[in-house]
Amino acid sequence: MSDCFLSPPHGAKEGGSSNKTRPLLLRHPTFLLGLPSLPRLPINMCSIGFGRSLGFALLPLATCCMVANVLLFFPDGQKTYVQDQHITSYVWYFMGIAGGGLVMLIPACVFLGMGKCVDSCGTETSAMCGSVFAALVGLAGSGYCFLISGVALFRGPYCFTTLGWLSPFENDEGRYLFARERWSECIQPSHIVEWNVTLLSILLGLSTLEFLICFLQLSSGLVNAVCRPCCYKQEYSLNA
């Protein structure tokens, strides 16, 4: 450690209290000479564990979205209406089966496999970048499910009325939702308005949760991608 300090100037007295040269630290600004290197910040373990938790949360949400979309095909629990094409056309957009269901399995699987990606790729950055792209896919899928479900709820169901098969609330601008006395205009299928409103509201809520989960992982991945190099650079400069 003698090379870390300035040697006394030539001719200075070592024993004199007034002329004694004070040691000056040259190389280590941390004043922790001889101590082992600082441990790495556990950012990767926290972010990977957080991503896996979000992946587990997406699985039941995606499953419920697919179930809700399938139930919309069978008003009143009967299959005759779908066979006769007497269901709302928005069901065929598969907002819950595709957007909120199958598409959401992509980010769910990526989030759950982040640990294995780190082991195989050898770097946490690759896992974080993969989770960011998967989160973007999840945002698109959940946004699609939310948009189509909202439009379907706004337009109302397709049902049999005194004027025949039509959508009686299509031009109502959603006011029928607050006028339950008008729901009786739909004669068949029975309770079709309640059926559609309930299932479409469930899809809206589930897709909102999926969107928030994917947004959280997107934010986490971007923050770690920006902060991790800065933290490791600072750690390297402290231990150099």
PDB file of N, CA and C in Angstrom, residues 69 72-73 88-100 139-157 176 196-197 199-205 207-208:
ATOM      1  N   ASN A  69     -65.191 -15.502 -24.408  1.00  0.00           N
ATOM      2  CA  ASN A  69     -65.465 -15.367 -25.836  1.00  0.00           C
ATOM      3  C   ASN A  69     -66.237 -16.580 -26.359  1.00  0.00           C
ATOM      4  N   LEU A  72     -69.920 -16.416 -25.575  1.00  0.00           N
ATOM      5  CA  LEU A  72     -70.689 -15.476 -26.391  1.00  0.00           C
ATOM      6  C   LEU A  72     -71.264 -16.140 -27.643  1.00  0.00           C
ATOM      7  N   PHE A  73     -70.690 -17.252 -28.048  1.00  0.00           N
ATOM      8  CA  PHE A  73     -71.211 -17.976 -29.200  1.00  0.00           C
ATOM      9  C   PHE A  73     -72.476 -18.768 -28.876  1.00  0.00           C
ATOM     10  N   THR A  88     -74.228 -11.730 -32.570  1.00  0.00           N
ATOM     11  CA  THR A  88     -73.601 -10.492 -32.981  1.00  0.00           C
ATOM     12  C   THR A  88     -72.336 -10.767 -33.800  1.00  0.00           C
ATOM     13  N   SER A  89     -72.121  -9.964 -34.813  1.00  0.00           N
ATOM     14  CA  SER A  89     -70.979 -10.193 -35.710  1.00  0.00           C
ATOM     15  C   SER A  89     -69.645  -9.947 -35.023  1.00  0.00           C
ATOM     16  N   TYR A  90     -69.628  -9.187 -33.935  1.00  0.00           N
ATOM     17  CA  TYR A  90     -68.359  -8.874 -33.270  1.00  0.00           C
ATOM     18  C   TYR A  90     -67.745 -10.089 -32.581  1.00  0.00           C
ATOM     19  N   VAL A  91     -68.570 -11.084 -32.317  1.00  0.00           N
ATOM     20  CA  VAL A  91     -68.039 -12.298 -31.699  1.00  0.00           C
ATOM     21  C   VAL A  91     -67.044 -12.983 -32.638  1.00  0.00           C
ATOM     22  N   TRP A  92     -67.252 -12.842 -33.929  1.00  0.00           N
ATOM     23  CA  TRP A  92     -66.380 -13.496 -34.900  1.00  0.00           C
ATOM     24  C   TRP A  92     -65.029 -12.804 -35.051  1.00  0.00           C
ATOM     25  N   TYR A  93     -64.827 -11.706 -34.366  1.00  0.00           N
ATOM     26  CA  TYR A  93     -63.504 -11.067 -34.343  1.00  0.00           C
ATOM     27  C   TYR A  93     -62.563 -11.770 -33.357  1.00  0.00           C
ATOM     28  N   PHE A  94     -63.109 -12.688 -32.566  1.00  0.00           N
ATOM     29  CA  PHE A  94     -62.313 -13.501 -31.626  1.00  0.00           C
ATOM     30  C   PHE A  94     -61.433 -12.623 -30.724  1.00  0.00           C
ATOM     31  N   MET A  95     -62.049 -11.591 -30.169  1.00  0.00           N
ATOM     32  CA  MET A  95     -61.276 -10.682 -29.317  1.00  0.00           C
ATOM     33  C   MET A  95     -60.794 -11.354 -28.044  1.00  0.00           C
ATOM     34  N   GLY A  96     -61.587 -12.277 -27.510  1.00  0.00           N
ATOM     35  CA  GLY A  96     -61.153 -12.975 -26.303  1.00  0.00           C
ATOM     36  C   GLY A  96     -60.335 -14.212 -26.591  1.00  0.00           C
ATOM     37  N   ILE A  97     -60.675 -14.941 -27.653  1.00  0.00           N
ATOM     38  CA  ILE A  97     -59.932 -16.158 -27.993  1.00  0.00           C
ATOM     39  C   ILE A  97     -58.546 -15.809 -28.527  1.00  0.00           C
ATOM     40  N   ALA A  98     -58.492 -14.850 -29.442  1.00  0.00           N
ATOM     41  CA  ALA A  98     -57.213 -14.490 -30.066  1.00  0.00           C
ATOM     42  C   ALA A  98     -56.511 -13.374 -29.296  1.00  0.00           C
ATOM     43  N   GLY A  99     -57.140 -12.180 -29.242  1.00  0.00           N
ATOM     44  CA  GLY A  99     -56.479 -11.023 -28.649  1.00  0.00           C
ATOM     45  C   GLY A  99     -56.150 -11.187 -27.182  1.00  0.00           C
ATOM     46  N   GLY A 100     -57.170 -11.487 -26.381  1.00  0.00           N
ATOM     47  CA  GLY A 100     -56.940 -11.612 -24.941  1.00  0.00           C
ATOM     48  C   GLY A 100     -56.545 -13.003 -24.498  1.00  0.00           C
ATOM     49  N   LEU A 139     -49.405  -5.978 -25.149  1.00  0.00           N
ATOM     50  CA  LEU A 139     -50.149  -4.718 -25.193  1.00  0.00           C
ATOM     51  C   LEU A 139     -51.057  -4.658 -26.421  1.00  0.00           C
ATOM     52  N   ALA A 140     -50.541  -5.137 -27.549  1.00  0.00           N
ATOM     53  CA  ALA A 140     -51.353  -5.145 -28.774  1.00  0.00           C
ATOM     54  C   ALA A 140     -52.540  -6.092 -28.635  1.00  0.00           C
ATOM     55  N   GLY A 141     -52.316  -7.301 -28.095  1.00  0.00           N
ATOM     56  CA  GLY A 141     -53.394  -8.273 -27.947  1.00  0.00           C
ATOM     57  C   GLY A 141     -54.468  -7.814 -26.976  1.00  0.00           C
ATOM     58  N   SER A 142     -54.053  -7.313 -25.812  1.00  0.00           N
ATOM     59  CA  SER A 142     -55.033  -6.846 -24.826  1.00  0.00           C
ATOM     60  C   SER A 142     -55.756  -5.596 -25.318  1.00  0.00           C
ATOM     61  N   GLY A 143     -55.038  -4.713 -26.032  1.00  0.00           N
ATOM     62  CA  GLY A 143     -55.699  -3.535 -26.593  1.00  0.00           C
ATOM     63  C   GLY A 143     -56.744  -3.901 -27.634  1.00  0.00           C
ATOM     64  N   TYR A 144     -56.441  -4.910 -28.452  1.00  0.00           N
ATOM     65  CA  TYR A 144     -57.406  -5.382 -29.448  1.00  0.00           C
ATOM     66  C   TYR A 144     -58.653  -5.946 -28.771  1.00  0.00           C
ATOM     67  N   CYS A 145     -58.447  -6.748 -27.742  1.00  0.00           N
ATOM     68  CA  CYS A 145     -59.576  -7.334 -27.009  1.00  0.00           C
ATOM     69  C   CYS A 145     -60.427  -6.243 -26.368  1.00  0.00           C
ATOM     70  N   PHE A 146     -59.782  -5.250 -25.794  1.00  0.00           N
ATOM     71  CA  PHE A 146     -60.520  -4.163 -25.141  1.00  0.00           C
ATOM     72  C   PHE A 146     -61.309  -3.359 -26.167  1.00  0.00           C
ATOM     73  N   LEU A 147     -60.696  -3.064 -27.302  1.00  0.00           N
ATOM     74  CA  LEU A 147     -61.357  -2.243 -28.316  1.00  0.00           C
ATOM     75  C   LEU A 147     -62.591  -2.933 -28.895  1.00  0.00           C
ATOM     76  N   ILE A 148     -62.441  -4.197 -29.313  1.00  0.00           N
ATOM     77  CA  ILE A 148     -63.567  -4.908 -29.920  1.00  0.00           C
ATOM     78  C   ILE A 148     -64.669  -5.158 -28.896  1.00  0.00           C
ATOM     79  N   SER A 149     -64.297  -5.491 -27.676  1.00  0.00           N
ATOM     80  CA  SER A 149     -65.316  -5.720 -26.637  1.00  0.00           C
ATOM     81  C   SER A 149     -66.076  -4.438 -26.337  1.00  0.00           C
ATOM     82  N   GLY A 150     -65.364  -3.314 -26.312  1.00  0.00           N
ATOM     83  CA  GLY A 150     -66.032  -2.041 -26.063  1.00  0.00           C
ATOM     84  C   GLY A 150     -67.007  -1.677 -27.172  1.00  0.00           C
ATOM     85  N   VAL A 151     -66.601  -1.897 -28.417  1.00  0.00           N
ATOM     86  CA  VAL A 151     -67.490  -1.592 -29.538  1.00  0.00           C
ATOM     87  C   VAL A 151     -68.713  -2.509 -29.515  1.00  0.00           C
ATOM     88  N   ALA A 152     -68.493  -3.802 -29.245  1.00  0.00           N
ATOM     89  CA  ALA A 152     -69.609  -4.749 -29.183  1.00  0.00           C
ATOM     90  C   ALA A 152     -70.584  -4.393 -28.063  1.00  0.00           C
ATOM     91  N   LEU A 153     -70.057  -3.965 -26.933  1.00  0.00           N
ATOM     92  CA  LEU A 153     -70.926  -3.567 -25.829  1.00  0.00           C
ATOM     93  C   LEU A 153     -71.678  -2.286 -26.171  1.00  0.00           C
ATOM     94  N   PHE A 154     -71.027  -1.405 -26.877  1.00  0.00           N
ATOM     95  CA  PHE A 154     -71.643  -0.126 -27.253  1.00  0.00           C
ATOM     96  C   PHE A 154     -72.770  -0.330 -28.266  1.00  0.00           C
ATOM     97  N   ARG A 155     -72.583  -1.255 -29.205  1.00  0.00           N
ATOM     98  CA  ARG A 155     -73.586  -1.484 -30.246  1.00  0.00           C
ATOM     99  C   ARG A 155     -74.746  -2.353 -29.784  1.00  0.00           C
ATOM    100  N   GLY A 156     -74.538  -3.179 -28.785  1.00  0.00           N
ATOM    101  CA  GLY A 156     -75.622  -4.001 -28.282  1.00  0.00           C
ATOM    102  C   GLY A 156     -75.717  -5.349 -28.978  1.00  0.00           C
ATOM    103  N   PRO A 157     -76.575  -6.250 -28.502  1.00  0.00           N
ATOM    104  CA  PRO A 157     -76.668  -7.609 -29.034  1.00  0.00           C
ATOM    105  C   PRO A 157     -77.496  -7.674 -30.312  1.00  0.00           C
ATOM    106  N   TYR A 176     -78.756   2.295 -23.986  1.00  0.00           N
ATOM    107  CA  TYR A 176     -79.561   1.162 -23.522  1.00  0.00           C
ATOM    108  C   TYR A 176     -78.976   0.525 -22.262  1.00  0.00           C
ATOM    109  N   ASN A 196     -74.815 -10.733 -22.932  1.00  0.00           N
ATOM    110  CA  ASN A 196     -73.774  -9.990 -23.633  1.00  0.00           C
ATOM    111  C   ASN A 196     -73.101  -8.950 -22.744  1.00  0.00           C
ATOM    112  N   VAL A 197     -73.901  -8.231 -21.984  1.00  0.00           N
ATOM    113  CA  VAL A 197     -73.335  -7.178 -21.133  1.00  0.00           C
ATOM    114  C   VAL A 197     -72.385  -7.773 -20.099  1.00  0.00           C
ATOM    115  N   LEU A 199     -70.700 -10.773 -20.153  1.00  0.00           N
ATOM    116  CA  LEU A 199     -69.488 -11.358 -20.726  1.00  0.00           C
ATOM    117  C   LEU A 199     -68.578 -10.299 -21.348  1.00  0.00           C
ATOM    118  N   LEU A 200     -69.154  -9.311 -22.012  1.00  0.00           N
ATOM    119  CA  LEU A 200     -68.331  -8.255 -22.598  1.00  0.00           C
ATOM    120  C   LEU A 200     -67.696  -7.378 -21.527  1.00  0.00           C
ATOM    121  N   SER A 201     -68.400  -7.160 -20.439  1.00  0.00           N
ATOM    122  CA  SER A 201     -67.805  -6.410 -19.327  1.00  0.00           C
ATOM    123  C   SER A 201     -66.649  -7.184 -18.701  1.00  0.00           C
ATOM    124  N   ILE A 202     -66.810  -8.507 -18.607  1.00  0.00           N
ATOM    125  CA  ILE A 202     -65.719  -9.336 -18.102  1.00  0.00           C
ATOM    126  C   ILE A 202     -64.504  -9.236 -19.020  1.00  0.00           C
ATOM    127  N   LEU A 203     -64.735  -9.276 -20.327  1.00  0.00           N
ATOM    128  CA  LEU A 203     -63.637  -9.150 -21.281  1.00  0.00           C
ATOM    129  C   LEU A 203     -62.951  -7.792 -21.166  1.00  0.00           C
ATOM    130  N   LEU A 204     -63.728  -6.751 -20.950  1.00  0.00           N
ATOM    131  CA  LEU A 204     -63.141  -5.423 -20.770  1.00  0.00           C
ATOM    132  C   LEU A 204     -62.248  -5.374 -19.528  1.00  0.00           C
ATOM    133  N   GLY A 205     -62.740  -5.945 -18.437  1.00  0.00           N
ATOM    134  CA  GLY A 205     -61.945  -5.946 -17.213  1.00  0.00           C
ATOM    135  C   GLY A 205     -60.685  -6.793 -17.321  1.00  0.00           C
ATOM    136  N   SER A 207     -59.044  -7.689 -20.090  1.00  0.00           N
ATOM    137  CA  SER A 207     -58.089  -7.088 -21.019  1.00  0.00           C
ATOM    138  C   SER A 207     -57.398  -5.880 -20.390  1.00  0.00           C
ATOM    139  N   THR A 208     -58.099  -5.159 -19.534  1.00  0.00           N
ATOM    140  CA  THR A 208     -57.464  -4.034 -18.828  1.00  0.00           C
ATOM    141  C   THR A 208     -56.361  -4.531 -17.899  1.00  0.00           C
TER     142      THR A 208
END
